[in-house]
Tab-separated table of C-alpha atoms and ligand atoms in Angstrom:
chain	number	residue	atom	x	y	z
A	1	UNK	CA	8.809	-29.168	17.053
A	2	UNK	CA	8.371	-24.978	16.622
A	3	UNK	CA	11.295	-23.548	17.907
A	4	UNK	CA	11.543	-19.567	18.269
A	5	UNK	CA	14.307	-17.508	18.474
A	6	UNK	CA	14.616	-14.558	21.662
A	7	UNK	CA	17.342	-11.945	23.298
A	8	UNK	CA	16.624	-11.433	26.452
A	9	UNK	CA	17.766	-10.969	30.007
A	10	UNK	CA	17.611	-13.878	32.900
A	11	UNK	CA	15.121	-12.087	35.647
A	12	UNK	CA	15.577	-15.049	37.993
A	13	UNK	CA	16.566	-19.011	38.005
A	14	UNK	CA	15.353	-21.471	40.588
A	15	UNK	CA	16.780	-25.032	40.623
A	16	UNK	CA	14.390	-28.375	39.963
A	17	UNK	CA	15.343	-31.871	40.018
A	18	UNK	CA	19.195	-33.306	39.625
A	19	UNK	CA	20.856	-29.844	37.283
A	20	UNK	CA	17.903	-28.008	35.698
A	21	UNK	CA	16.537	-24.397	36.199
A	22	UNK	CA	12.748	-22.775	35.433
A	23	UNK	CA	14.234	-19.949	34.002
A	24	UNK	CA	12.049	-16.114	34.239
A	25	UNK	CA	13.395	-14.425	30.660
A	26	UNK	CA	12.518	-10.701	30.288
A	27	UNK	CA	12.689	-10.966	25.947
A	28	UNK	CA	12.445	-8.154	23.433
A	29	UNK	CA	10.472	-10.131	21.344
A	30	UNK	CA	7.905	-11.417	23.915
A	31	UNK	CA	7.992	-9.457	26.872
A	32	UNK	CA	8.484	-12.234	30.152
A	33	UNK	CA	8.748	-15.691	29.544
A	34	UNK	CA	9.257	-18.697	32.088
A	35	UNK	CA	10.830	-21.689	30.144
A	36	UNK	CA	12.984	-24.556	31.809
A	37	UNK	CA	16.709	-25.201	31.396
A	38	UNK	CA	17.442	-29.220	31.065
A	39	UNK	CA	20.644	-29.861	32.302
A	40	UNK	CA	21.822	-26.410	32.700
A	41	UNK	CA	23.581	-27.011	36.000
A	42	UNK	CA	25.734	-29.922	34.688
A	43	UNK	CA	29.267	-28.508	34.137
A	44	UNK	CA	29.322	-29.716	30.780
A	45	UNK	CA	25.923	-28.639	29.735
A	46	UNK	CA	26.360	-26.241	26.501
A	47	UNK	CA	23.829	-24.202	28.562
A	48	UNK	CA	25.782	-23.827	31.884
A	49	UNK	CA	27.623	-20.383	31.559
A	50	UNK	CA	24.695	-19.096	30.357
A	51	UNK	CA	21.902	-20.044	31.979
A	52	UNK	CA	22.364	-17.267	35.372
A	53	UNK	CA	20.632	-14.093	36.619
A	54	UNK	CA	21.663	-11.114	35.131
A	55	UNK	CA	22.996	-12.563	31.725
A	56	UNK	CA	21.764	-11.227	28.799
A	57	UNK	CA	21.513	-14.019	26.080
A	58	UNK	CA	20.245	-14.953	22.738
A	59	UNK	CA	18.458	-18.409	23.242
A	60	UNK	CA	16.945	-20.328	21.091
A	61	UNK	CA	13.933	-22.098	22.795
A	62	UNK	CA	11.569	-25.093	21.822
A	63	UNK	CA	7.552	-24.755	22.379
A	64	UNK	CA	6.115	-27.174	24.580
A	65	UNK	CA	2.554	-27.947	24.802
A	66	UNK	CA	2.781	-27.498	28.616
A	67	UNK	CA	6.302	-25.488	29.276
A	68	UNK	CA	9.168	-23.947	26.680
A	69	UNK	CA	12.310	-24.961	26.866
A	70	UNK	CA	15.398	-23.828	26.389
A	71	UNK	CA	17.623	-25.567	23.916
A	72	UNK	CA	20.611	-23.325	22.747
A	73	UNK	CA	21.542	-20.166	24.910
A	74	UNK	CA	24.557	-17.715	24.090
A	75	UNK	CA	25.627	-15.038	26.180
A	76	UNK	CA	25.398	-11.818	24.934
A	77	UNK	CA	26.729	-9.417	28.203
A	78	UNK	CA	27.679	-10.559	31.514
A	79	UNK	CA	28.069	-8.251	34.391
A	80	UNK	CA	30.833	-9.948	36.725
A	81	UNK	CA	31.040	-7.605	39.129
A	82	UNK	CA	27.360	-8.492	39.768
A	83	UNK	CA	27.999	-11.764	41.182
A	84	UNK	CA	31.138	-11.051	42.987
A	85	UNK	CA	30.454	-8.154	44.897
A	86	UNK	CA	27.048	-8.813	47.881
A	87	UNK	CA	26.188	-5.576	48.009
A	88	UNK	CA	25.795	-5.184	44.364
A	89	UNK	CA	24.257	-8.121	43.947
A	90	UNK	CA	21.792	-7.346	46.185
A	91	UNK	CA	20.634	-3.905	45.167
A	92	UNK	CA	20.343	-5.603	41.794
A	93	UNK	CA	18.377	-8.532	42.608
A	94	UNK	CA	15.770	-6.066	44.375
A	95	UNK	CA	15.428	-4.312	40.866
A	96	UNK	CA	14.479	-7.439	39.441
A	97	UNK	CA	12.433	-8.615	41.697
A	98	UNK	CA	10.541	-5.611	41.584
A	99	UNK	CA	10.160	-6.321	37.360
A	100	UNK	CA	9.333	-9.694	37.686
A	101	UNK	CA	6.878	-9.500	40.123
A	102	UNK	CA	5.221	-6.282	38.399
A	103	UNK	CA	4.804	-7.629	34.621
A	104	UNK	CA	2.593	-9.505	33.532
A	105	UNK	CA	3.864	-13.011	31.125
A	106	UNK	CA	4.000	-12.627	27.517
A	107	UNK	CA	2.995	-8.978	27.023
A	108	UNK	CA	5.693	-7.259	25.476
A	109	UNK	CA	6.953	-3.875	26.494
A	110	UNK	CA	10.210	-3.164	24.799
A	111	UNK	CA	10.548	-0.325	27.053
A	112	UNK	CA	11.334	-2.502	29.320
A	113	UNK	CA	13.613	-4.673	27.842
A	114	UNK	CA	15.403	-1.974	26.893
A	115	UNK	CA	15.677	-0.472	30.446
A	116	UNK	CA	16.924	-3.390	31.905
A	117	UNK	CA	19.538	-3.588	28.904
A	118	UNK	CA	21.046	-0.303	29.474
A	119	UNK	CA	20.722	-0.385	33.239
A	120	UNK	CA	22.616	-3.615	33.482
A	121	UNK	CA	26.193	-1.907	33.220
A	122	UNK	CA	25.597	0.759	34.982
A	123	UNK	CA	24.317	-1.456	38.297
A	124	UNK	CA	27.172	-3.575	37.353
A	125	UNK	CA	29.915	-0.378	38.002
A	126	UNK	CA	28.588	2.178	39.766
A	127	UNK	CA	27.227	3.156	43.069
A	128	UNK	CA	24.774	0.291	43.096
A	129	UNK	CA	22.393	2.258	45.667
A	130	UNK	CA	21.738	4.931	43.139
A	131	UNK	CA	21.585	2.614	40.130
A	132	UNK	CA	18.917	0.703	41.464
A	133	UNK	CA	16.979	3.284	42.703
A	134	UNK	CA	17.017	4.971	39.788
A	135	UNK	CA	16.315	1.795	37.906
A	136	UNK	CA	13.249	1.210	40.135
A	137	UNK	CA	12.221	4.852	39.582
A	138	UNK	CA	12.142	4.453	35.808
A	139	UNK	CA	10.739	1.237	35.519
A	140	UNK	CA	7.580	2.440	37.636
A	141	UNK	CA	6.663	4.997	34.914
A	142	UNK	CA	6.228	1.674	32.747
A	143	UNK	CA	3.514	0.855	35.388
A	144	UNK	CA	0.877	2.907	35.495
A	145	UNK	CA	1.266	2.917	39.059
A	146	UNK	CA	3.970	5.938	39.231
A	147	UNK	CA	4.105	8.582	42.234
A	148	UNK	CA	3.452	11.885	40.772
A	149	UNK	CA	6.311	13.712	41.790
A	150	UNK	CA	6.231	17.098	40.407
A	151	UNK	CA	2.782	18.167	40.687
A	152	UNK	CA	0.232	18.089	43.723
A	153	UNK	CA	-2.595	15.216	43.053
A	154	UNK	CA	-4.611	17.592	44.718
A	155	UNK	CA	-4.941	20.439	43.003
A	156	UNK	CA	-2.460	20.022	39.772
A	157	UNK	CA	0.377	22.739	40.480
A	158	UNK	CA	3.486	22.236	40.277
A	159	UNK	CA	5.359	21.599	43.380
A	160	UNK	CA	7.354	24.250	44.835
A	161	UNK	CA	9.010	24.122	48.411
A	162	UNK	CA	8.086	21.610	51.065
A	163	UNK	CA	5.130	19.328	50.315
A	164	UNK	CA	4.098	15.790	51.476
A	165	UNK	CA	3.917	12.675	49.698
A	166	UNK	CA	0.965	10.290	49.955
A	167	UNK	CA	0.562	6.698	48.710
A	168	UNK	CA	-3.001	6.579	49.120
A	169	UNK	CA	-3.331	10.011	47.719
A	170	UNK	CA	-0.678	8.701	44.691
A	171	UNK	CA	2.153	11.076	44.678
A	172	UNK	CA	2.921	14.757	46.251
A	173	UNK	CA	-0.052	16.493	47.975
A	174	UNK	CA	0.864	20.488	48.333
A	175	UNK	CA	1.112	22.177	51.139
A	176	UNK	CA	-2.288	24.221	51.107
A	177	UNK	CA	-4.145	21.021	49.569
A	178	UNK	CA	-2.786	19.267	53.200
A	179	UNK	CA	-3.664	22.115	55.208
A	180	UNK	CA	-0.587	22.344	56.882
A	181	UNK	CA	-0.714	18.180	57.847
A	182	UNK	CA	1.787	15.747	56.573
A	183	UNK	CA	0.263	13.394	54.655
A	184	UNK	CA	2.773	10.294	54.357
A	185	UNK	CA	6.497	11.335	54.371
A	186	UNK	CA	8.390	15.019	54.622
A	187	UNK	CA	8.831	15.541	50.631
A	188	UNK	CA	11.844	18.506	50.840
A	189	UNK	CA	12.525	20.352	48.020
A	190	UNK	CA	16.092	18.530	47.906
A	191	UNK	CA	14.189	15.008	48.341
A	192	UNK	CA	12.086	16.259	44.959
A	193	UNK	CA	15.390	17.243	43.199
A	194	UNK	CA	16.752	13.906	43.808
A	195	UNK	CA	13.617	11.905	42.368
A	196	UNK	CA	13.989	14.167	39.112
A	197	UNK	CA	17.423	13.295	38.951
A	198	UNK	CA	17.088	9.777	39.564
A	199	UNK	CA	13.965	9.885	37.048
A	200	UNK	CA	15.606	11.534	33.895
A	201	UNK	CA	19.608	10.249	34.417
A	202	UNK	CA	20.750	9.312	31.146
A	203	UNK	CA	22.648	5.319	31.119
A	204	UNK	CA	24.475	6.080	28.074
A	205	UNK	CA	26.265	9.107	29.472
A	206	UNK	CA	29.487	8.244	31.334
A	207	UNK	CA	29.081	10.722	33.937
A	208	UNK	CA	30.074	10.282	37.616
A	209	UNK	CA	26.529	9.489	39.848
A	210	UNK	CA	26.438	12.937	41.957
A	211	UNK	CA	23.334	12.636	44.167
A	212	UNK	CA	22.563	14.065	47.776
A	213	UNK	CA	23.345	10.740	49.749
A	214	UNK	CA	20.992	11.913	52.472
A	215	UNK	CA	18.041	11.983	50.045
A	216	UNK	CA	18.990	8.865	48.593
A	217	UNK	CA	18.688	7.397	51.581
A	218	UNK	CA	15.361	8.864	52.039
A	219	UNK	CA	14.499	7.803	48.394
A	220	UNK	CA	15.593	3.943	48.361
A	221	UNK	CA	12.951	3.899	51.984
A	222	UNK	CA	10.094	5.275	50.373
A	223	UNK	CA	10.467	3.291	47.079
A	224	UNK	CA	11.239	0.281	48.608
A	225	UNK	CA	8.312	0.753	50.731
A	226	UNK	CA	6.153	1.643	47.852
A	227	UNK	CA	6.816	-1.232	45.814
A	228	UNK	CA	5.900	-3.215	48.752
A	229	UNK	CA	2.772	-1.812	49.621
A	230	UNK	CA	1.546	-1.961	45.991
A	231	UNK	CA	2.168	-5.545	46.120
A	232	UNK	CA	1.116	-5.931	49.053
A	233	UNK	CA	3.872	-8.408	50.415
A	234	UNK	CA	7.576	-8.064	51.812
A	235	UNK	CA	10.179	-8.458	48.842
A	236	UNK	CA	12.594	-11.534	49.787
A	237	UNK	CA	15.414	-9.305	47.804
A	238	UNK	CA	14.579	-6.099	50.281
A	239	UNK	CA	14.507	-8.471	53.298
A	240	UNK	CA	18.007	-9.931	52.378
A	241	UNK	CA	19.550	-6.425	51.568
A	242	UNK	CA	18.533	-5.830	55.258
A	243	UNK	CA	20.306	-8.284	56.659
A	244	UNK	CA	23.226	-7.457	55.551
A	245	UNK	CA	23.375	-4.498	57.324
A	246	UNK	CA	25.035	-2.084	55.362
A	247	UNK	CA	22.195	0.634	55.150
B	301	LIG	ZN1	-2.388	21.126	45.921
């Protein structure tokens, strides 16, 4: 049997039959692949630590003429506080929701990858509001389906002042191209700065997340809304973060 060899991070897991998982892998080598775990929820399975959301593992996987499977996984990275902390957890899971349900199988974009590699210990220790939003932020560039955010899709300039943002129009409309309406949602000068920010923050640096709280509040609403409206459906991750109540 062919058996290739990948590093990649666990997108999401869902359970089938007795103690097995389909497993959603984001790879470097492959881009995302769906292959099953056999076993992987039996406490003694050599696959059980690693075979959860979040991990980042090397596995070594067996093709199938109808599904992959995994048959040796080794963790790489694990992000504790991911698990043990709701709130984090469910910022988190609404990034990778977002990236699983917004690539396509099997088409590798190591920009990716490599996002979710370097965002992973950032979400796992910082303000996990900001992390995912600026997660989300960056991974839409990968897209083609960006906002524009510094220029008016109008007319081209560069935003200065108080604009409006459009989805239908695809990013910030100036205020003379809107003729004084608001198209979509206020877009403040201060709600611009924080999209920049959230846009072109560094994960290697070890510097303290400083970010107007009020426009990050604005922010995580109109991505979160975004996302949703480009695929046209409610996000289960979104719905749960909503329920908790901590917004
Ligand atoms: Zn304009």
């Amino acid at each position: 049997m062919e058996t290739f060899k990948v590093e990649g991070v666990i997108l999401a897991t869902s359970n089938f039959g007795d103690a097995n998982r389909v497993v959603t892998l984001y790879t470097k080598e492959f881009g995302k692949l769906e292959v099953n775990a056999y076993g992987c929820r039996r406490s003694r399975s050599p696959l059980a630590g690693a075979i959860q959301m979040f991990n980042l593992i090397r596995a070594e996987i067996n093709h199938g003429v109808q599904v992959d499977t995994i048959r040796d996984a080794d963790i790489i990275n694990f992000y504790p506080n991911l698990t043990a902390d709701i709130e984090r957890l469910s910022y988190a899971a609404i990034f990778f929701e977002i990236v699983d349900k917004m690539t396509l199988p099997k088409l590798c974009e190591v920009e990716i990858y490599n996002l979710l590699v370097k965002s992973l210990p950032v979400l796992n220790k910082k303000n996990p509001q900001i992390a995912t939003l600026m997660a989300i932020a960056q991974f839409m560039e990968f897209t083609g389906f960006q906002l524009n955010f510094e220029n008016c899709v109008r007319c081209g300039k560069k935003i200065i002042g108080d604009a409006s943002l459009s989805f239908a129009d695809g990013g910030a409309v100036c205020e003379s191209c809107s003729h004084g309406a608001i198209k979509g949602f206020n877009y403040p000068e201060s709600l611009r700065q924080t999209f920049e920010e959230l846009l072109s923050f560094d994960w290697l640096t070890e510097n303290q997340l400083t970010f107007n709280l009020r426009q990050i509040h604005v922010a995580e609403k109109i991505l979160f809304r975004y996302v949703q409206t480009l695929l046209n459906q409610e996000l289960k991750s979104i719905k749960f973060l909503s329920q908790l109540a901590i917004n």
